[in-house]
């Protein structure tokens, strides 16, 4: 219901992940704001919203979810989180500020019925497959 997350909601619907994220959990979702999506190179979001890119979109969105319920205060410097897509995110904590992969900052933690939503100011991009 957040006006700052309409791009994320549209992407979750396009990726057909609404039901998965509505399950009991617990989940921690790192939720990029619309501004975070807008900061991606031009055409990136539009390209990912095409049916033929659904698998890529699912991979990116699943890289924003871990199986637990963690708020910003739960993280420790150097922590590694296993994400639903199978890749890892590295956590940095400095002066109480939590950063993921060196560029996405947690700006708010919001409890949800099936876990925790951490609002982030950048989109997390999974590492390139080798």
Tab-separated table of N, CA and C in Angstrom:
chain	number	residue	atom	x	y	z
A	1	UNK	N	0.793	-1.198	0.000
A	1	UNK	CA	0.000	0.000	0.000
A	1	UNK	C	0.836	1.264	0.000
A	2	UNK	N	2.159	1.157	-0.082
A	2	UNK	CA	3.031	2.325	-0.024
A	2	UNK	C	3.125	3.006	-1.382
A	3	UNK	N	2.918	4.324	-1.400
A	3	UNK	CA	3.034	5.087	-2.653
A	3	UNK	C	4.470	5.116	-3.143
A	4	UNK	N	5.432	4.806	-2.275
A	4	UNK	CA	6.845	4.802	-2.652
A	4	UNK	C	7.312	3.456	-3.206
A	5	UNK	N	6.398	2.488	-3.305
A	5	UNK	CA	6.781	1.146	-3.750
A	5	UNK	C	5.908	0.622	-4.889
A	6	UNK	N	5.336	1.511	-5.689
A	6	UNK	CA	4.455	1.060	-6.777
A	6	UNK	C	5.234	0.282	-7.842
A	7	UNK	N	6.483	0.653	-8.102
A	7	UNK	CA	7.285	-0.093	-9.083
A	7	UNK	C	7.548	-1.504	-8.575
A	8	UNK	N	7.900	-1.633	-7.299
A	8	UNK	CA	8.146	-2.949	-6.711
A	8	UNK	C	6.888	-3.810	-6.785
A	9	UNK	N	5.745	-3.253	-6.431
A	9	UNK	CA	4.491	-4.011	-6.468
A	9	UNK	C	4.198	-4.480	-7.896
A	10	UNK	N	4.370	-3.601	-8.873
A	10	UNK	CA	4.141	-3.981	-10.268
A	10	UNK	C	5.099	-5.091	-10.689
A	11	UNK	N	6.348	-5.008	-10.253
A	11	UNK	CA	7.341	-6.027	-10.602
A	11	UNK	C	7.003	-7.372	-9.966
A	12	UNK	N	6.581	-7.364	-8.704
A	12	UNK	CA	6.204	-8.612	-8.022
A	12	UNK	C	5.022	-9.267	-8.741
A	13	UNK	N	4.059	-8.458	-9.172
A	13	UNK	CA	2.916	-9.000	-9.924
A	13	UNK	C	3.372	-9.568	-11.258
A	14	UNK	N	4.211	-8.824	-12.000
A	14	UNK	CA	4.704	-9.273	-13.300
A	14	UNK	C	5.502	-10.580	-13.162
A	15	UNK	N	6.259	-10.718	-12.086
A	15	UNK	CA	7.087	-11.901	-11.852
A	15	UNK	C	6.284	-13.072	-11.282
A	16	UNK	N	4.997	-12.839	-11.033
A	16	UNK	CA	4.107	-13.856	-10.470
A	16	UNK	C	4.621	-14.377	-9.121
A	17	UNK	N	5.049	-13.451	-8.270
A	17	UNK	CA	5.566	-13.799	-6.949
A	17	UNK	C	4.646	-13.361	-5.808
A	18	UNK	N	3.472	-12.820	-6.125
A	18	UNK	CA	2.562	-12.333	-5.079
A	18	UNK	C	2.198	-13.455	-4.113
A	19	UNK	N	1.813	-14.611	-4.621
A	19	UNK	CA	1.403	-15.726	-3.773
A	19	UNK	C	2.562	-16.200	-2.904
A	20	UNK	N	3.747	-16.329	-3.496
A	20	UNK	CA	4.915	-16.800	-2.740
A	20	UNK	C	5.212	-15.868	-1.569
A	21	UNK	N	5.139	-14.558	-1.810
A	21	UNK	CA	5.451	-13.598	-0.746
A	21	UNK	C	4.304	-13.427	0.248
A	22	UNK	N	3.140	-14.006	-0.075
A	22	UNK	CA	2.002	-13.939	0.840
A	22	UNK	C	1.967	-15.139	1.781
A	23	UNK	N	2.855	-16.110	1.588
A	23	UNK	CA	2.904	-17.293	2.440
A	23	UNK	C	3.284	-16.921	3.861
A	24	UNK	N	3.235	-17.905	4.749
A	24	UNK	CA	3.430	-17.675	6.176
A	24	UNK	C	4.802	-17.104	6.524
A	25	UNK	N	5.824	-17.422	5.725
A	25	UNK	CA	7.154	-16.915	6.040
A	25	UNK	C	7.799	-17.702	7.157
A	26	UNK	N	8.651	-17.085	7.960
A	26	UNK	CA	8.922	-15.649	7.960
A	26	UNK	C	9.873	-15.232	6.831
A	27	UNK	N	9.646	-14.041	6.318
A	27	UNK	CA	10.477	-13.459	5.282
A	27	UNK	C	11.016	-12.111	5.743
A	28	UNK	N	12.206	-11.801	5.281
A	28	UNK	CA	12.692	-10.428	5.340
A	28	UNK	C	12.768	-9.984	3.893
A	29	UNK	N	12.024	-8.941	3.567
A	29	UNK	CA	12.016	-8.392	2.214
A	29	UNK	C	12.731	-7.051	2.236
A	30	UNK	N	13.719	-6.914	1.368
A	30	UNK	CA	14.391	-5.629	1.177
A	30	UNK	C	13.661	-4.957	0.028
A	31	UNK	N	12.915	-3.910	0.335
A	31	UNK	CA	11.976	-3.298	-0.600
A	31	UNK	C	12.528	-1.992	-1.167
A	32	UNK	N	13.042	-2.034	-2.406
A	32	UNK	CA	13.543	-0.797	-3.020
A	32	UNK	C	12.408	0.186	-3.281
A	33	UNK	N	12.693	1.447	-3.069
A	33	UNK	CA	11.715	2.498	-3.351
A	33	UNK	C	11.610	2.729	-4.859
A	34	UNK	N	10.585	3.457	-5.264
A	34	UNK	CA	10.463	3.846	-6.673
A	34	UNK	C	11.713	4.594	-7.119
A	35	UNK	N	12.249	5.463	-6.260
A	35	UNK	CA	13.454	6.223	-6.601
A	35	UNK	C	14.639	5.292	-6.841
A	36	UNK	N	14.708	4.191	-6.097
A	36	UNK	CA	15.790	3.222	-6.294
A	36	UNK	C	15.690	2.596	-7.688
A	37	UNK	N	14.476	2.239	-8.089
A	37	UNK	CA	14.288	1.686	-9.444
A	37	UNK	C	14.595	2.749	-10.499
A	38	UNK	N	14.197	3.988	-10.230
A	38	UNK	CA	14.439	5.079	-11.182
A	38	UNK	C	15.933	5.332	-11.387
A	39	UNK	N	16.765	4.976	-10.392
A	39	UNK	CA	18.199	5.206	-10.481
A	39	UNK	C	18.916	4.178	-11.368
A	40	UNK	N	18.217	3.094	-11.732
A	40	UNK	CA	18.818	2.112	-12.635
A	40	UNK	C	18.980	2.736	-14.019
A	41	UNK	N	19.893	2.197	-14.828
A	41	UNK	CA	20.056	2.742	-16.176
A	41	UNK	C	18.730	2.764	-16.946
A	42	UNK	N	18.550	3.796	-17.753
A	42	UNK	CA	17.313	3.968	-18.511
A	42	UNK	C	16.924	2.709	-19.269
A	43	UNK	N	15.645	2.344	-19.186
A	43	UNK	CA	15.128	1.190	-19.903
A	43	UNK	C	15.241	-0.123	-19.149
A	44	UNK	N	15.984	-0.141	-18.038
A	44	UNK	CA	16.190	-1.394	-17.300
A	44	UNK	C	14.877	-1.953	-16.781
A	45	UNK	N	14.115	-1.131	-16.065
A	45	UNK	CA	12.860	-1.613	-15.481
A	45	UNK	C	11.888	-2.013	-16.582
A	46	UNK	N	11.760	-1.175	-17.598
A	46	UNK	CA	10.834	-1.482	-18.693
A	46	UNK	C	11.219	-2.794	-19.366
A	47	UNK	N	12.512	-3.019	-19.552
A	47	UNK	CA	12.973	-4.264	-20.163
A	47	UNK	C	12.645	-5.477	-19.317
A	48	UNK	N	12.850	-5.351	-17.998
A	48	UNK	CA	12.581	-6.477	-17.094
A	48	UNK	C	11.096	-6.784	-16.964
A	49	UNK	N	10.240	-5.828	-17.279
A	49	UNK	CA	8.793	-6.032	-17.150
A	49	UNK	C	8.201	-6.759	-18.364
A	50	UNK	N	9.016	-7.081	-19.348
A	50	UNK	CA	8.542	-7.814	-20.517
A	50	UNK	C	8.441	-9.297	-20.183
A	51	UNK	N	7.433	-9.955	-20.765
A	51	UNK	CA	7.201	-11.370	-20.472
A	51	UNK	C	8.442	-12.236	-20.686
A	52	UNK	N	9.216	-11.940	-21.724
A	52	UNK	CA	10.381	-12.778	-22.021
A	52	UNK	C	11.519	-12.594	-21.006
A	53	UNK	N	11.404	-11.605	-20.126
A	53	UNK	CA	12.422	-11.359	-19.098
A	53	UNK	C	11.939	-11.761	-17.700
A	54	UNK	N	10.831	-12.507	-17.644
A	54	UNK	CA	10.243	-12.868	-16.349
A	54	UNK	C	11.241	-13.601	-15.446
A	55	UNK	N	12.031	-14.526	-15.998
A	55	UNK	CA	12.993	-15.278	-15.179
A	55	UNK	C	14.046	-14.340	-14.592
A	56	UNK	N	14.510	-13.366	-15.375
A	56	UNK	CA	15.487	-12.391	-14.867
A	56	UNK	C	14.874	-11.542	-13.761
A	57	UNK	N	13.635	-11.116	-13.967
A	57	UNK	CA	12.935	-10.312	-12.965
A	57	UNK	C	12.742	-11.112	-11.682
A	58	UNK	N	12.338	-12.378	-11.811
A	58	UNK	CA	12.169	-13.227	-10.632
A	58	UNK	C	13.489	-13.362	-9.871
A	59	UNK	N	14.592	-13.563	-10.586
A	59	UNK	CA	15.901	-13.700	-9.956
A	59	UNK	C	16.249	-12.439	-9.161
A	60	UNK	N	16.048	-11.285	-9.763
A	60	UNK	CA	16.355	-10.020	-9.075
A	60	UNK	C	15.467	-9.844	-7.848
A	61	UNK	N	14.178	-10.084	-7.993
A	61	UNK	CA	13.274	-9.905	-6.856
A	61	UNK	C	13.569	-10.911	-5.749
A	62	UNK	N	13.899	-12.151	-6.104
A	62	UNK	CA	14.209	-13.157	-5.087
A	62	UNK	C	15.540	-12.851	-4.391
A	63	UNK	N	16.361	-11.998	-5.010
A	63	UNK	CA	17.603	-11.543	-4.396
A	63	UNK	C	17.332	-10.473	-3.342
A	64	UNK	N	16.081	-10.094	-3.173
A	64	UNK	CA	15.672	-9.114	-2.164
A	64	UNK	C	14.939	-9.774	-0.992
A	65	UNK	N	14.971	-11.122	-0.915
A	65	UNK	CA	14.211	-11.835	0.116
A	65	UNK	C	15.105	-12.883	0.780
A	66	UNK	N	15.056	-12.921	2.106
A	66	UNK	CA	15.711	-13.982	2.869
A	66	UNK	C	14.690	-14.594	3.825
A	67	UNK	N	14.918	-15.838	4.204
A	67	UNK	CA	13.969	-16.568	5.041
A	67	UNK	C	14.284	-16.334	6.514
A	68	UNK	N	13.677	-15.306	7.079
A	68	UNK	CA	13.811	-14.932	8.487
A	68	UNK	C	13.037	-13.638	8.657
A	69	UNK	N	12.996	-13.138	9.873
A	69	UNK	CA	12.352	-11.839	10.117
A	69	UNK	C	13.356	-10.948	10.826
A	70	UNK	N	14.082	-10.125	10.047
A	70	UNK	CA	15.164	-9.307	10.593
A	70	UNK	C	14.913	-7.829	10.353
A	71	UNK	N	14.967	-7.041	11.427
A	71	UNK	CA	14.888	-5.585	11.241
A	71	UNK	C	16.304	-5.023	11.216
A	72	UNK	N	16.421	-3.747	10.960
A	72	UNK	CA	17.745	-3.119	10.799
A	72	UNK	C	18.631	-3.350	12.016
A	73	UNK	N	18.058	-3.369	13.209
A	73	UNK	CA	18.844	-3.548	14.425
A	73	UNK	C	19.384	-4.972	14.582
A	74	UNK	N	18.879	-5.915	13.792
A	74	UNK	CA	19.283	-7.323	13.886
A	74	UNK	C	20.604	-7.626	13.198
A	75	UNK	N	21.042	-6.743	12.309
A	75	UNK	CA	22.196	-7.046	11.474
A	75	UNK	C	23.506	-6.687	12.159
A	76	UNK	N	24.558	-7.453	11.827
A	76	UNK	CA	25.894	-7.185	12.353
A	76	UNK	C	26.859	-6.996	11.186
A	77	UNK	N	27.882	-6.214	11.429
A	77	UNK	CA	28.873	-5.922	10.399
A	77	UNK	C	29.537	-7.214	9.918
A	78	UNK	N	29.628	-7.385	8.609
A	78	UNK	CA	30.261	-8.553	8.027
A	78	UNK	C	29.349	-9.746	7.844
A	79	UNK	N	28.121	-9.631	8.275
A	79	UNK	CA	27.155	-10.720	8.148
A	79	UNK	C	26.879	-11.022	6.679
A	80	UNK	N	26.668	-12.293	6.373
A	80	UNK	CA	26.283	-12.719	5.030
A	80	UNK	C	24.890	-13.312	5.111
A	81	UNK	N	24.016	-12.858	4.224
A	81	UNK	CA	22.646	-13.365	4.180
A	81	UNK	C	22.459	-14.220	2.938
A	82	UNK	N	21.912	-15.402	3.116
A	82	UNK	CA	21.534	-16.242	1.984
A	82	UNK	C	20.165	-15.802	1.492
A	83	UNK	N	20.099	-15.467	0.216
A	83	UNK	CA	18.862	-14.957	-0.346
A	83	UNK	C	18.088	-16.081	-1.040
A	84	UNK	N	16.803	-15.867	-1.270
A	84	UNK	CA	15.928	-16.887	-1.850
A	84	UNK	C	16.423	-17.354	-3.229
A	85	UNK	N	17.090	-16.479	-3.986
A	85	UNK	CA	17.552	-16.868	-5.321
A	85	UNK	C	18.824	-17.718	-5.279
A	86	UNK	N	19.397	-17.949	-4.083
A	86	UNK	CA	20.587	-18.779	-3.947
A	86	UNK	C	21.883	-18.004	-3.826
A	87	UNK	N	21.852	-16.703	-4.063
A	87	UNK	CA	23.044	-15.864	-3.924
A	87	UNK	C	23.089	-15.272	-2.516
A	88	UNK	N	24.191	-14.582	-2.208
A	88	UNK	CA	24.373	-13.981	-0.893
A	88	UNK	C	24.460	-12.469	-0.973
A	89	UNK	N	24.053	-11.817	0.121
A	89	UNK	CA	24.184	-10.379	0.303
A	89	UNK	C	25.100	-10.171	1.500
A	90	UNK	N	26.004	-9.204	1.400
A	90	UNK	CA	26.916	-8.877	2.496
A	90	UNK	C	26.414	-7.623	3.206
A	91	UNK	N	26.380	-7.700	4.533
A	91	UNK	CA	25.883	-6.611	5.370
A	91	UNK	C	27.056	-5.847	5.975
A	92	UNK	N	26.959	-4.528	5.946
A	92	UNK	CA	27.904	-3.667	6.646
A	92	UNK	C	27.109	-2.817	7.629
A	93	UNK	N	27.637	-2.646	8.821
A	93	UNK	CA	27.010	-1.777	9.811
A	93	UNK	C	28.075	-0.806	10.308
A	94	UNK	N	27.798	0.477	10.140
A	94	UNK	CA	28.722	1.505	10.613
A	94	UNK	C	27.905	2.637	11.217
A	95	UNK	N	28.204	2.976	12.454
A	95	UNK	CA	27.495	4.037	13.171
A	95	UNK	C	25.985	3.841	13.133
A	96	UNK	N	25.564	2.577	13.232
A	96	UNK	CA	24.143	2.263	13.266
A	96	UNK	C	23.471	2.215	11.908
A	97	UNK	N	24.196	2.539	10.835
A	97	UNK	CA	23.611	2.510	9.496
A	97	UNK	C	23.920	1.161	8.851
A	98	UNK	N	22.872	0.517	8.330
A	98	UNK	CA	23.011	-0.792	7.703
A	98	UNK	C	23.044	-0.622	6.188
A	99	UNK	N	24.083	-1.207	5.575
A	99	UNK	CA	24.255	-1.150	4.130
A	99	UNK	C	24.382	-2.565	3.598
A	100	UNK	N	23.732	-2.821	2.472
A	100	UNK	CA	23.780	-4.132	1.834
A	100	UNK	C	24.607	-4.040	0.566
A	101	UNK	N	25.560	-4.952	0.416
A	101	UNK	CA	26.442	-4.996	-0.762
A	101	UNK	C	27.107	-3.652	-1.051
A	102	UNK	N	27.314	-2.861	-0.020
A	102	UNK	CA	28.046	-1.616	-0.173
A	102	UNK	C	27.286	-0.459	-0.790
A	103	UNK	N	26.000	-0.662	-1.158
A	103	UNK	CA	25.309	0.463	-1.796
A	103	UNK	C	23.851	0.660	-1.407
A	104	UNK	N	23.178	-0.335	-0.887
A	104	UNK	CA	21.766	-0.179	-0.523
A	104	UNK	C	21.660	0.023	0.986
A	105	UNK	N	21.115	1.167	1.387
A	105	UNK	CA	20.965	1.491	2.804
A	105	UNK	C	19.544	1.190	3.257
A	106	UNK	N	19.435	0.588	4.441
A	106	UNK	CA	18.104	0.372	5.023
A	106	UNK	C	17.652	1.704	5.615
A	107	UNK	N	16.519	2.208	5.135
A	107	UNK	CA	16.016	3.498	5.605
A	107	UNK	C	14.843	3.353	6.567
A	108	UNK	N	14.244	2.148	6.618
A	108	UNK	CA	13.147	1.898	7.563
A	108	UNK	C	12.923	0.402	7.663
A	109	UNK	N	12.488	-0.057	8.826
A	109	UNK	CA	12.090	-1.446	9.036
A	109	UNK	C	10.633	-1.448	9.462
A	110	UNK	N	9.814	-2.234	8.750
A	110	UNK	CA	8.381	-2.245	8.993
A	110	UNK	C	7.933	-3.685	9.235
A	111	UNK	N	7.413	-3.979	10.444
A	111	UNK	CA	6.926	-5.331	10.699
A	111	UNK	C	5.757	-5.670	9.772
A	112	UNK	N	5.724	-6.913	9.303
A	112	UNK	CA	4.633	-7.407	8.463
A	112	UNK	C	4.083	-8.671	9.111
A	113	UNK	N	2.915	-9.096	8.679
A	113	UNK	CA	2.285	-10.267	9.293
A	113	UNK	C	3.119	-11.534	9.090
A	114	UNK	N	3.972	-11.561	8.057
A	114	UNK	CA	4.769	-12.763	7.801
A	114	UNK	C	6.275	-12.473	7.796
A	115	UNK	N	6.682	-11.440	8.538
A	115	UNK	CA	8.107	-11.145	8.632
A	115	UNK	C	8.397	-9.674	8.774
A	116	UNK	N	9.396	-9.205	8.011
A	116	UNK	CA	9.853	-7.825	8.131
A	116	UNK	C	10.107	-7.252	6.743
A	117	UNK	N	9.716	-6.009	6.564
A	117	UNK	CA	10.030	-5.275	5.338
A	117	UNK	C	11.068	-4.229	5.706
A	118	UNK	N	12.214	-4.279	5.022
A	118	UNK	CA	13.250	-3.264	5.193
A	118	UNK	C	13.274	-2.430	3.924
A	119	UNK	N	12.919	-1.168	4.045
A	119	UNK	CA	12.930	-0.261	2.894
A	119	UNK	C	14.378	0.074	2.582
A	120	UNK	N	14.769	-0.082	1.300
A	120	UNK	CA	16.144	0.213	0.879
A	120	UNK	C	16.134	1.259	-0.230
A	121	UNK	N	17.253	1.995	-0.319
A	121	UNK	CA	17.345	3.108	-1.262
A	121	UNK	C	18.069	2.748	-2.561
A	122	UNK	N	18.303	1.447	-2.784
A	122	UNK	CA	18.923	1.005	-4.037
A	122	UNK	C	18.421	-0.411	-4.349
A	123	UNK	N	18.411	-0.746	-5.616
A	123	UNK	CA	18.037	-2.094	-6.049
A	123	UNK	C	19.268	-2.987	-5.936
A	124	UNK	N	19.098	-4.145	-5.315
A	124	UNK	CA	20.178	-5.122	-5.201
A	124	UNK	C	20.214	-5.938	-6.492
A	125	UNK	N	21.368	-5.991	-7.123
A	125	UNK	CA	21.501	-6.782	-8.344
A	125	UNK	C	22.341	-8.009	-8.052
A	126	UNK	N	21.804	-9.202	-8.349
A	126	UNK	CA	22.543	-10.437	-8.076
A	126	UNK	C	23.863	-10.456	-8.838
A	127	UNK	N	24.857	-11.154	-8.286
A	127	UNK	CA	26.128	-11.267	-9.011
A	127	UNK	C	25.915	-11.973	-10.351
A	128	UNK	N	26.701	-11.613	-11.325
A	128	UNK	CA	26.598	-12.248	-12.652
A	128	UNK	C	26.941	-13.720	-12.525
A	129	UNK	N	26.192	-14.545	-13.217
A	129	UNK	CA	26.460	-15.988	-13.215
A	129	UNK	C	27.709	-16.260	-14.033
A	130	UNK	N	28.534	-17.165	-13.515
A	130	UNK	CA	29.789	-17.469	-14.216
A	130	UNK	C	29.624	-18.653	-15.119
